Short mmCIF file of C-alpha atoms in Angstrom, two decimals:
data_model
loop_
_atom_site.label_atom_id
_atom_site.label_comp_id
_atom_site.label_asym_id
_atom_site.label_seq_id
_atom_site.Cartn_x
_atom_site.Cartn_y
_atom_site.Cartn_z
CA MET A 4 76.27 77.79 122.10
CA LYS A 5 79.66 77.29 120.43
CA THR A 6 80.98 80.21 122.46
CA ILE A 7 80.07 78.55 125.74
CA PHE A 8 81.83 75.30 124.78
CA ALA A 9 84.87 77.23 123.55
CA ALA A 10 85.04 79.11 126.86
CA ILE A 11 84.76 75.88 128.85
CA GLY A 12 87.45 74.29 126.69
CA ALA A 13 89.75 77.28 127.21
CA LEU A 14 89.29 77.05 130.97
CA ALA A 15 90.13 73.36 130.93
CA ILE A 16 93.59 73.97 129.46
CA LEU A 17 94.55 76.78 131.86
CA PRO A 18 97.17 75.72 134.39
CA THR A 19 95.67 75.17 137.79
CA ALA A 20 97.37 76.63 140.81
CA VAL A 21 98.34 74.24 143.55
CA ALA A 22 97.21 75.63 146.87
CA THR A 23 99.83 75.78 149.56
CA GLU A 24 98.71 74.72 153.01
CA VAL A 25 99.60 77.56 155.39
CA ALA A 26 99.51 77.15 159.16
CA VAL A 27 99.92 80.23 161.34
CA THR A 28 100.79 79.90 165.02
CA TYR A 29 101.78 82.36 167.74
CA SER A 30 104.77 82.50 170.03
CA ASP A 31 103.90 82.01 173.69
CA ASP A 32 104.49 85.72 174.40
CA PHE A 33 102.29 86.86 171.52
CA ALA A 34 99.54 84.37 172.40
CA GLU A 35 99.53 85.81 175.91
CA GLU A 36 99.42 89.36 174.50
CA LEU A 37 96.41 88.42 172.35
CA SER A 38 94.54 86.87 175.23
CA GLU A 39 95.29 89.55 177.81
CA ASN A 40 95.47 92.72 175.73
CA PHE A 41 94.60 92.71 172.02
CA GLY A 42 91.77 90.17 171.88
CA GLU A 43 91.65 86.76 170.20
CA ARG A 44 89.92 88.06 167.06
CA GLU A 45 92.99 90.17 166.26
CA GLY A 46 95.01 86.97 165.87
CA GLU A 47 92.48 85.76 163.32
CA THR A 48 92.74 89.06 161.44
CA LEU A 49 96.54 88.83 161.27
CA THR A 50 96.41 85.15 160.29
CA GLU A 51 94.08 85.86 157.36
CA GLU A 52 96.34 88.68 156.15
CA ILE A 53 99.47 86.51 156.34
CA ILE A 54 97.81 83.68 154.38
CA GLU A 55 96.57 86.09 151.70
CA ASP A 56 99.98 87.75 151.41
CA LEU A 57 101.77 84.40 151.08
CA ASP A 58 99.29 83.11 148.50
CA ARG A 59 99.66 86.30 146.44
CA ALA A 60 103.48 86.36 146.65
CA PHE A 61 103.86 82.65 145.90
CA ASP A 62 101.50 82.90 142.94
CA LYS A 63 103.36 85.91 141.55
CA ALA A 64 106.74 84.17 141.96
CA GLY A 65 105.42 80.90 140.53
CA VAL A 66 106.34 78.83 143.57
CA ALA A 67 104.11 76.35 145.37
CA PRO A 68 105.55 74.63 148.43
CA ALA A 69 103.29 71.91 149.79
CA ARG A 70 103.15 73.40 153.29
CA VAL A 71 104.28 76.55 155.06
CA ASP A 72 104.39 76.99 158.83
CA VAL A 73 104.49 80.59 160.03
CA MET A 74 104.85 81.85 163.58
CA ILE A 75 103.93 85.35 164.64
CA VAL A 76 106.71 86.09 167.10
CA ASN A 77 105.46 89.57 167.96
CA ALA A 78 103.03 92.13 166.58
CA LYS A 79 102.06 95.63 167.64
CA PRO A 80 99.00 97.55 166.40
CA ASN A 81 99.07 101.17 165.25
CA ARG A 82 95.70 101.91 166.78
CA PRO A 83 93.80 100.39 169.70
CA THR A 84 92.08 97.07 169.05
CA PHE A 85 88.41 96.55 169.94
CA GLN A 86 89.45 94.68 173.08
CA GLN A 87 91.79 97.48 174.16
CA MET A 88 89.07 100.10 173.67
CA SER A 89 86.63 97.95 175.60
CA ASP A 90 89.10 97.46 178.46
CA ARG A 91 90.18 101.13 178.51
CA PRO A 92 87.33 103.43 177.44
CA GLY A 93 89.65 106.47 177.42
CA LEU A 94 91.42 105.24 174.30
CA ASP A 95 90.37 107.04 171.14
CA PRO A 96 90.25 104.90 167.97
CA ILE A 97 91.21 107.94 165.88
CA ARG A 98 93.69 109.91 167.99
CA SER A 99 95.35 107.06 169.90
CA ILE A 100 98.27 105.93 167.75
CA SER A 101 101.45 103.96 168.32
CA LEU A 102 104.36 102.41 166.48
CA GLY A 103 103.29 99.08 165.01
CA GLY A 104 104.82 96.19 163.15
CA MET A 105 105.34 92.47 163.24
CA LYS A 106 108.05 89.81 163.45
CA LEU A 107 107.49 86.51 161.64
CA GLU A 108 109.32 83.20 161.20
CA GLY A 109 108.41 80.70 158.52
CA THR A 110 109.41 77.32 157.13
CA ALA A 111 108.38 75.95 153.73
CA TYR A 112 108.18 72.20 153.08
CA ASP A 113 107.88 70.05 149.96
CA ALA A 114 105.33 67.22 149.64
CA ASP A 115 107.71 64.78 151.36
CA GLY A 116 108.16 67.04 154.38
CA ASN A 117 111.65 68.21 153.46
CA ILE A 118 112.52 71.81 154.31
CA LEU A 119 112.72 73.97 151.20
CA ALA A 120 113.47 77.29 152.90
CA THR A 121 113.19 79.23 156.12
CA GLN A 122 112.52 82.93 156.46
CA GLU A 123 112.64 85.34 159.38
CA TYR A 124 111.52 88.93 159.01
CA GLY A 125 110.56 91.69 161.36
CA TRP A 126 109.70 95.29 160.76
CA PHE A 127 108.41 97.91 163.20
CA GLU A 128 107.73 101.54 162.36
CA ASN A 129 110.19 103.94 163.97
CA SER A 130 108.54 107.32 163.36
CA ILE A 131 105.24 108.28 164.94
CA GLN A 132 104.76 110.83 162.13
CA ASP A 133 104.33 107.98 159.65
CA VAL A 134 101.48 106.46 161.67
CA ILE A 135 98.92 109.27 161.30
CA GLY A 136 96.89 107.68 158.46
CA SER A 137 97.26 104.10 159.68
CA GLY A 138 94.59 101.57 160.52
CA THR A 139 94.79 99.15 163.44
CA TRP A 140 97.30 96.75 161.85
CA THR A 141 98.78 98.83 158.99
CA ASP A 142 102.43 98.36 159.94
CA ALA A 143 101.93 94.67 160.82
CA ASN A 144 100.32 94.15 157.40
CA ARG A 145 103.25 95.92 155.74
CA ALA A 146 105.62 93.54 157.55
CA SER A 147 103.51 90.58 156.43
CA ARG A 148 103.64 91.64 152.76
CA ARG A 149 107.41 92.12 152.93
CA PHE A 150 107.86 88.76 154.67
CA ALA A 151 105.80 87.01 151.98
CA LYS A 152 107.68 88.71 149.15
CA LYS A 153 111.08 87.80 150.63
CA PHE A 154 109.95 84.23 151.28
CA ALA A 155 108.67 83.80 147.72
CA ALA A 156 111.89 85.24 146.31
CA GLN A 157 113.96 82.85 148.41
CA LEU A 158 111.87 79.87 147.22
CA SER A 159 112.13 80.90 143.57
CA ASP A 160 115.93 81.19 143.88
CA SER A 161 116.30 77.68 145.27
#
């Protein structure tokens, strides 16, 4: 029984992480691309990845802005999305590949709404040979991780 109370006591003194509110939006062009080509669920997939990447990078850097607004300016998949395969049955989810990536813009705010930092980052693969083992959003996810890491580094420097 003492062990349980000791464990609870140890948990009580651990520092608690302050969650950053992250809002992800889409540029008009990318919103149109989602609706007409990729499918709305792909936007949700990218949004979840961006939030996870930012949370991980901010936690690792020890920064916690109150709010972060991120806009997906553009994103390209490496493989066809479900919507694309549904619209064009000739696409092969294994053999159909393309150069992917993503461009993001973000702004971090403190609790009073003051801008702490802004970050723009875009990366798109430039060699089809590097796409062979990729999933649908591999290059976009790589761009998201790099964006988050650069953003966290900028916030920790300020």
